[in-house]
Short mmCIF file of C-alpha atoms in Angstrom, two decimals:
data_model
loop_
_atom_site.label_atom_id
_atom_site.label_comp_id
_atom_site.label_asym_id
_atom_site.label_seq_id
_atom_site.Cartn_x
_atom_site.Cartn_y
_atom_site.Cartn_z
CA ILE F 255 114.87 82.49 92.28
CA MET F 256 113.99 86.07 91.18
CA GLU F 257 112.86 85.23 87.60
CA GLU F 258 108.98 85.47 86.96
CA GLY F 259 106.97 85.07 84.16
CA ALA F 260 105.56 88.56 82.48
CA ASP F 261 102.17 87.22 83.21
CA LYS F 262 102.84 87.16 87.16
CA ARG F 263 104.78 90.25 87.13
CA GLN F 264 101.98 92.19 85.17
CA LEU F 265 99.50 90.88 87.71
CA ARG F 266 101.67 91.88 90.99
CA ASP F 267 101.98 95.21 89.51
CA SER F 268 98.30 95.91 88.53
CA LEU F 269 97.24 94.56 92.04
CA ARG F 270 99.59 96.85 93.85
CA ASN F 271 98.75 99.97 91.74
CA SER F 272 95.09 99.15 92.10
CA GLY F 273 94.46 101.09 95.30
CA TYR F 274 91.61 99.02 95.80
CA ILE F 275 89.73 98.75 99.53
CA ASP F 276 87.02 96.83 99.89
CA SER F 277 84.44 98.89 101.71
CA SER F 278 81.47 96.78 101.33
CA LYS F 279 81.10 95.94 105.02
CA ALA F 280 80.77 100.00 106.09
CA ALA F 281 77.49 101.46 106.74
CA LEU F 282 76.40 103.79 104.29
CA PRO F 283 74.03 106.82 104.28
CA VAL F 284 70.40 105.91 103.51
CA GLY F 285 69.33 106.76 100.12
CA ASP F 286 73.08 107.00 98.68
CA THR F 287 72.36 104.70 95.72
CA ASN F 288 75.56 105.79 93.99
CA ALA F 289 77.64 104.66 96.74
CA ALA F 290 75.84 101.67 96.95
CA ARG F 291 76.05 100.89 93.30
CA ARG F 292 79.75 101.43 93.28
CA LEU F 293 80.36 99.13 96.34
CA GLY F 294 78.38 96.59 94.45
CA SER F 295 80.59 96.82 91.92
CA HIS F 296 83.71 96.82 94.01
CA ARG F 297 82.46 93.83 95.65
CA ASN F 298 82.80 91.59 92.36
CA SER F 299 86.22 92.96 91.74
CA ALA F 300 86.93 92.28 95.27
CA ASP F 301 86.44 88.56 95.01
CA ILE F 302 88.42 88.28 91.82
CA LEU F 303 91.45 90.39 93.49
CA LEU F 304 91.20 88.54 96.67
CA LYS F 305 91.54 85.21 94.95
CA ASP F 306 94.44 86.22 92.99
CA ILE F 307 96.31 87.43 96.09
CA SER F 308 95.31 84.44 98.16
CA ALA F 309 96.53 82.08 95.37
CA ARG F 310 99.66 83.82 94.84
CA VAL F 311 100.48 84.14 98.87
CA HIS F 312 99.80 80.28 99.07
CA GLN F 313 102.06 79.51 96.23
CA ARG F 314 104.56 81.74 97.44
CA ASN F 315 104.52 80.12 100.95
CA ARG F 316 105.12 76.80 99.27
CA SER F 317 108.20 77.99 97.50
CA HIS F 318 109.46 79.56 100.69
CA ASP F 319 109.24 76.07 102.37
CA PHE F 320 111.31 74.69 99.12
CA MET F 321 114.05 77.17 99.77
CA LYS F 322 114.68 77.06 103.44
CA GLN F 323 117.35 74.65 103.41
CA GLU F 324 119.16 76.44 100.56
CA LYS F 325 118.87 79.58 102.70
CA MET F 326 120.58 78.16 105.77
CA SER F 327 123.48 76.94 103.90
CA ARG F 328 124.23 80.40 102.49
CA ASP F 329 126.37 83.15 104.09
CA ALA F 330 123.37 85.37 105.96
CA ALA F 331 125.59 88.25 105.01
CA SER F 332 126.10 87.66 101.37
CA PRO F 333 124.56 89.92 98.91
CA ALA F 334 122.46 87.36 97.04
CA GLN F 335 120.81 86.04 100.59
CA LEU F 336 120.27 89.61 101.53
CA PHE F 337 118.55 90.50 98.46
CA THR F 338 116.55 87.21 98.57
CA GLU F 339 115.47 88.23 102.22
CA LEU F 340 114.57 91.56 100.84
CA LYS F 341 112.25 90.12 98.05
CA LEU F 342 110.55 87.60 100.44
CA ASN F 343 109.76 90.53 102.90
CA GLU F 344 108.34 92.46 99.76
CA ASP F 345 106.26 89.60 98.71
CA LYS F 346 104.59 89.67 102.31
CA LEU F 347 102.61 92.89 101.38
CA ASP F 348 100.17 90.52 99.43
CA GLU F 349 99.15 89.44 102.82
CA VAL F 350 98.64 92.83 103.89
CA ASP F 351 96.45 93.34 100.65
CA VAL F 352 94.41 90.31 101.88
CA HIS F 353 93.81 91.77 105.42
CA LEU F 354 92.73 95.25 103.77
CA ALA F 355 90.36 93.38 101.51
CA HIS F 356 88.62 91.91 104.70
CA ASN F 357 88.79 95.42 106.11
CA GLU F 358 91.07 93.39 109.02
CA TYR F 359 92.94 96.54 109.95
CA MET F 360 94.49 95.09 113.35
CA GLY F 361 96.06 92.24 111.05
CA ALA F 362 97.28 94.68 108.47
CA VAL F 363 98.81 97.04 110.71
CA GLY F 364 100.48 94.20 112.76
CA LEU F 365 101.83 92.46 109.69
CA ILE F 366 103.06 95.90 108.29
CA LYS F 367 105.14 96.56 111.50
CA HIS F 368 106.39 92.93 111.40
CA ILE F 369 107.62 93.45 107.95
CA GLU F 370 109.20 96.74 108.72
CA ALA F 371 111.04 95.20 111.63
CA ARG F 372 112.48 92.39 109.41
CA LEU F 373 113.33 94.98 106.83
CA HIS F 374 115.42 97.12 109.38
CA SER F 375 117.58 94.10 110.17
CA VAL F 376 118.13 93.34 106.52
CA PHE F 377 119.01 97.31 105.64
CA GLU F 378 121.44 97.07 108.29
CA ARG F 379 123.56 94.14 106.92
CA ILE F 380 123.18 95.21 103.28
CA GLN F 381 126.75 96.12 101.86
CA ASN F 382 126.51 95.49 98.17
CA VAL F 383 122.70 95.51 97.20
CA LYS F 384 121.47 98.58 95.25
CA LYS F 385 120.11 101.09 97.41
CA ASP F 386 117.15 101.67 94.84
CA ASP F 387 116.05 98.23 95.86
CA THR F 388 115.85 99.21 99.41
CA GLN F 389 114.03 102.47 98.82
CA ALA F 390 111.40 100.45 96.50
CA VAL F 391 110.37 98.24 99.18
CA LYS F 392 109.93 101.32 101.72
CA LEU F 393 107.86 103.10 98.85
CA LYS F 394 105.45 99.86 98.88
CA ILE F 395 105.19 99.78 102.59
CA ASN F 396 104.25 103.38 102.61
CA ASN F 397 101.75 102.68 99.91
CA ARG F 398 100.21 99.97 102.24
CA LYS F 399 100.14 102.23 104.87
CA GLY F 400 98.19 104.91 102.82
CA LYS F 401 95.73 102.20 101.95
CA VAL F 402 95.06 101.24 105.86
CA GLN F 403 94.56 104.93 106.57
CA GLU F 404 92.41 105.36 103.66
CA GLY F 405 90.09 102.42 104.96
CA LEU F 406 90.14 103.82 108.19
CA GLN F 407 88.94 107.13 107.22
CA PHE F 408 86.08 105.48 104.88
CA ASP F 409 84.82 103.52 108.08
CA LEU F 410 85.06 106.57 110.18
CA THR F 411 83.09 108.74 107.76
CA HIS F 412 80.29 106.18 107.05
CA SER F 413 80.08 104.48 110.41
CA ILE F 414 80.95 106.93 113.01
CA ALA F 415 77.33 106.66 114.38
CA ALA F 416 77.74 103.02 115.11
CA LEU F 417 81.42 102.72 116.28
CA THR F 418 81.87 102.55 120.17
CA VAL F 419 84.50 104.45 121.96
CA ASP F 420 86.71 101.28 122.17
CA GLN F 421 86.54 100.89 118.44
CA ILE F 422 87.48 104.53 118.11
CA ALA F 423 90.26 104.16 120.32
CA ASP F 424 91.50 101.21 118.34
CA ILE F 425 91.52 103.27 115.11
CA ILE F 426 93.32 106.11 116.86
CA GLU F 427 96.06 103.64 117.95
CA PHE F 428 96.31 102.54 114.47
CA TYR F 429 97.16 105.86 113.18
CA LEU F 430 99.54 106.26 116.33
CA THR F 431 101.49 103.15 114.87
CA PHE F 432 102.20 104.85 111.70
CA GLY F 433 103.16 108.32 113.42
CA LYS F 434 99.97 109.95 112.18
CA PHE F 435 98.24 110.69 115.70
CA GLU F 436 96.91 114.34 114.85
CA GLU F 437 95.68 113.11 111.41
CA GLY F 438 93.80 110.31 113.30
CA PHE F 439 92.21 112.57 115.80
CA ARG F 440 91.32 115.05 112.92
CA ALA F 441 89.76 112.31 111.10
CA VAL F 442 87.35 111.60 113.81
CA LEU F 443 86.43 115.23 114.19
CA ASP F 444 85.82 115.42 110.55
CA ALA F 445 83.72 112.10 110.66
CA LEU F 446 81.55 113.72 113.38
CA SER F 447 81.01 116.83 111.28
CA VAL F 448 79.72 114.92 108.29
CA HIS F 449 77.36 112.78 110.53
CA LEU F 450 76.05 115.96 112.03
CA SER F 451 75.58 117.47 108.75
CA LYS F 452 73.66 114.56 107.44
CA ILE F 453 71.32 114.52 110.76
CA VAL F 454 70.60 118.17 110.05
CA ASP F 455 69.89 117.67 106.45
CA ASN F 456 67.49 114.89 107.43
CA LEU F 457 65.55 117.25 109.91
CA THR F 458 62.54 118.00 107.91
CA SER F 459 60.98 121.32 108.56
CA SER F 460 58.65 123.82 106.93
CA ALA F 461 60.38 126.74 108.84
CA HIS F 462 59.81 129.20 106.21
CA GLY F 463 56.00 129.98 106.33
CA SER F 464 55.14 127.52 109.03
CA THR F 465 53.55 128.11 112.57
CA ARG F 466 55.81 129.41 115.40
CA VAL F 467 55.36 126.24 117.11
CA ASP F 468 57.02 124.28 114.20
CA ILE F 469 59.86 126.90 114.37
CA VAL F 470 60.45 126.37 118.00
CA ASN F 471 60.27 122.61 117.63
CA TYR F 472 62.71 122.43 114.44
CA LEU F 473 65.42 124.80 116.31
CA SER F 474 65.07 122.77 119.56
CA ASN F 475 65.95 119.55 117.68
CA LEU F 476 68.84 121.41 116.01
CA ILE F 477 70.06 122.60 119.29
CA ILE F 478 69.79 118.96 120.96
CA VAL F 479 71.22 117.31 118.04
CA HIS F 480 74.38 119.68 117.83
CA VAL F 481 75.12 119.34 121.60
CA LEU F 482 74.70 115.46 121.51
CA ILE F 483 77.20 115.30 118.71
CA ILE F 484 79.77 117.78 120.87
CA LYS F 485 79.08 115.82 123.87
CA ARG F 486 80.04 112.71 122.03
CA ALA F 487 83.33 114.16 120.79
CA VAL F 488 84.31 115.45 124.51
CA ASN F 489 83.74 111.82 125.50
CA ILE F 490 85.95 110.51 122.88
CA HIS F 491 88.53 113.06 123.40
CA ARG F 492 88.54 112.16 126.94
CA ALA F 493 88.67 108.34 126.45
CA CYS F 494 90.69 108.14 123.41
CA ILE F 495 93.11 111.30 123.14
CA VAL F 496 93.91 112.40 126.54
CA PRO F 497 95.23 108.79 127.71
CA VAL F 498 97.46 108.61 124.67
CA LEU F 499 98.89 112.26 125.09
CA LYS F 500 99.82 111.29 128.79
CA ARG F 501 101.33 107.94 128.02
CA GLU F 502 103.58 109.36 125.27
CA GLY F 503 104.95 111.60 127.54
CA SER F 504 103.21 115.19 126.81
CA LYS F 505 103.61 117.26 129.66
CA THR F 506 100.27 119.08 128.84
CA VAL F 507 97.14 118.06 127.04
CA ASP F 508 96.68 120.04 124.00
CA SER F 509 92.93 120.32 123.47
CA SER F 510 93.12 123.41 121.35
CA GLY F 511 92.10 121.57 118.05
CA PHE F 512 89.28 119.94 119.78
CA VAL F 513 88.06 123.32 121.47
CA THR F 514 88.33 124.89 117.88
CA TRP F 515 86.31 122.45 116.27
CA SER F 516 83.72 122.56 118.69
CA VAL F 517 83.24 126.22 118.47
CA SER F 518 83.07 126.06 114.76
CA GLU F 519 79.91 123.42 114.94
CA MET F 520 78.34 125.62 117.70
CA GLU F 521 78.96 128.93 115.65
CA ARG F 522 76.90 126.80 112.75
CA LEU F 523 74.40 126.25 115.22
CA VAL F 524 73.84 129.96 115.87
CA ALA F 525 73.76 130.91 112.22
CA PHE F 526 71.08 128.29 111.97
CA ILE F 527 69.05 129.69 114.57
CA LYS F 528 69.28 133.35 113.39
CA LYS F 529 68.36 132.11 109.99
CA HIS F 530 65.30 130.51 110.83
CA ALA F 531 63.98 132.60 113.73
CA ALA F 532 64.22 135.63 112.00
CA GLY F 533 61.07 137.29 111.20
CA SER F 534 59.09 135.12 113.45
CA LEU F 535 60.49 134.73 116.94
CA LEU F 536 63.45 137.46 116.30
CA VAL F 537 64.26 140.46 114.01
CA GLU F 538 67.32 142.26 113.56
CA SER F 539 67.33 145.96 113.68
CA ARG F 540 70.78 147.93 113.10
CA ASP F 541 72.95 144.98 113.96
CA GLU F 542 70.81 144.42 117.06
CA TRP F 543 68.63 141.05 117.74
CA LEU F 544 65.26 141.94 119.20
CA ILE F 545 62.38 139.81 120.47
CA LYS F 546 59.19 139.61 118.20
CA ASP F 547 57.40 136.84 119.77
CA VAL F 548 57.99 136.62 123.66
CA LYS F 549 56.01 133.74 124.21
CA TYR F 550 57.74 131.36 121.77
CA TYR F 551 61.15 132.75 122.15
CA LYS F 552 61.10 131.96 126.14
CA GLU F 553 60.30 128.47 125.09
CA LEU F 554 63.32 128.43 122.91
CA ARG F 555 65.33 130.08 125.40
CA ARG F 556 64.65 127.27 128.11
CA VAL F 557 66.02 124.64 125.41
CA MET F 558 69.21 126.82 124.81
CA ASP F 559 69.92 127.30 128.33
CA SER F 560 69.49 123.73 129.28
CA GLN F 561 71.56 122.37 126.34
CA LEU F 562 74.24 124.99 127.12
CA ALA F 563 74.33 124.02 130.74
CA LEU F 564 75.01 120.59 129.72
CA LEU F 565 78.36 121.72 127.84
CA LYS F 566 79.34 123.72 130.55
CA ARG F 567 79.13 120.50 132.93
CA GLU F 568 81.20 118.93 130.44
CA GLY F 569 84.04 121.65 130.45
CA LEU F 570 83.17 123.46 127.48
CA ASN F 571 81.55 126.94 127.80
CA VAL F 572 80.36 128.55 124.47
CA ASP F 573 77.70 130.74 125.86
CA TYR F 574 79.21 134.03 124.49
CA LEU F 575 78.67 132.91 121.05
CA PHE F 576 74.62 133.30 121.94
CA ASP F 577 75.19 136.35 123.48
CA ASP F 578 73.20 138.66 120.87
CA ILE F 579 70.17 136.36 120.62
CA ILE F 580 70.19 135.45 124.51
CA HIS F 581 70.59 138.91 125.72
CA CYS F 582 68.04 140.70 123.72
CA ALA F 583 65.03 142.76 124.43
CA PRO F 584 61.46 142.52 123.32
CA ILE F 585 60.34 145.16 120.25
CA SER F 586 59.25 148.17 122.01
CA THR F 587 55.69 148.81 121.36
#
């Protein structure tokens, strides 16, 4: 049963070590030609890989049917039977690859958990099978888990703007299934940071040497965008993270990581404001910020005050980060 041709063995090893994840369905940043080119080449190889895997899965399923009667007549605790069960479950990992090739993470996660449950039963009954054989299967399962996480992280990074709260909750649950809950939420926050950076980069501005009206408009847009992204993170934390923590028996809801991320993003915003307002709306003198243009500074203050008030209503108070540019006086005449 266990003997296979050298060509099939080589095909199996190459496929399992390829680390390929078909990401052609994920959204890509506009103008990212390099990523588009990579995905185009991946699509072609994906078709070949998927056909090979699918053919082997169907062929293996037929061979499994042929062996059913033979298996039933054997002693369920015999080393030969246990080893056969071990290999049959290992072969099911190819079906996980099929799910991954289609970005069907729910199917991939469910099948991995099913294989683990079946293998746990086999491991408990193994007496004379080599320990190395069981460790090899465990390593291959962990490899598939890693591929699932890579796919989830790719989708988060490139599609976070389009994902609904329910879809993000599903992704968090997938991470939780593998015991990687914290890594899952960290991946969501990192994806939001990347998304925010891209929006900021795409905001066209001629802040240096432009009119003060342009500077106020540019900074107002920066403030609004930062607050919108952080408010979305608050909603994700409230809808996807807090329920899991409560369900898993956490006595206190730990929000320290989320608060740290929010403060970090707002610190970046303050740095942006100081950089682009310096010399036109504000000036820095001996580590103190002063108002150079009262009229346009007041317009910017109205935007800052209203947006910071929105975050306060969400339970996030970061006003102190803006102290030196909010509590400042005009330049003395």
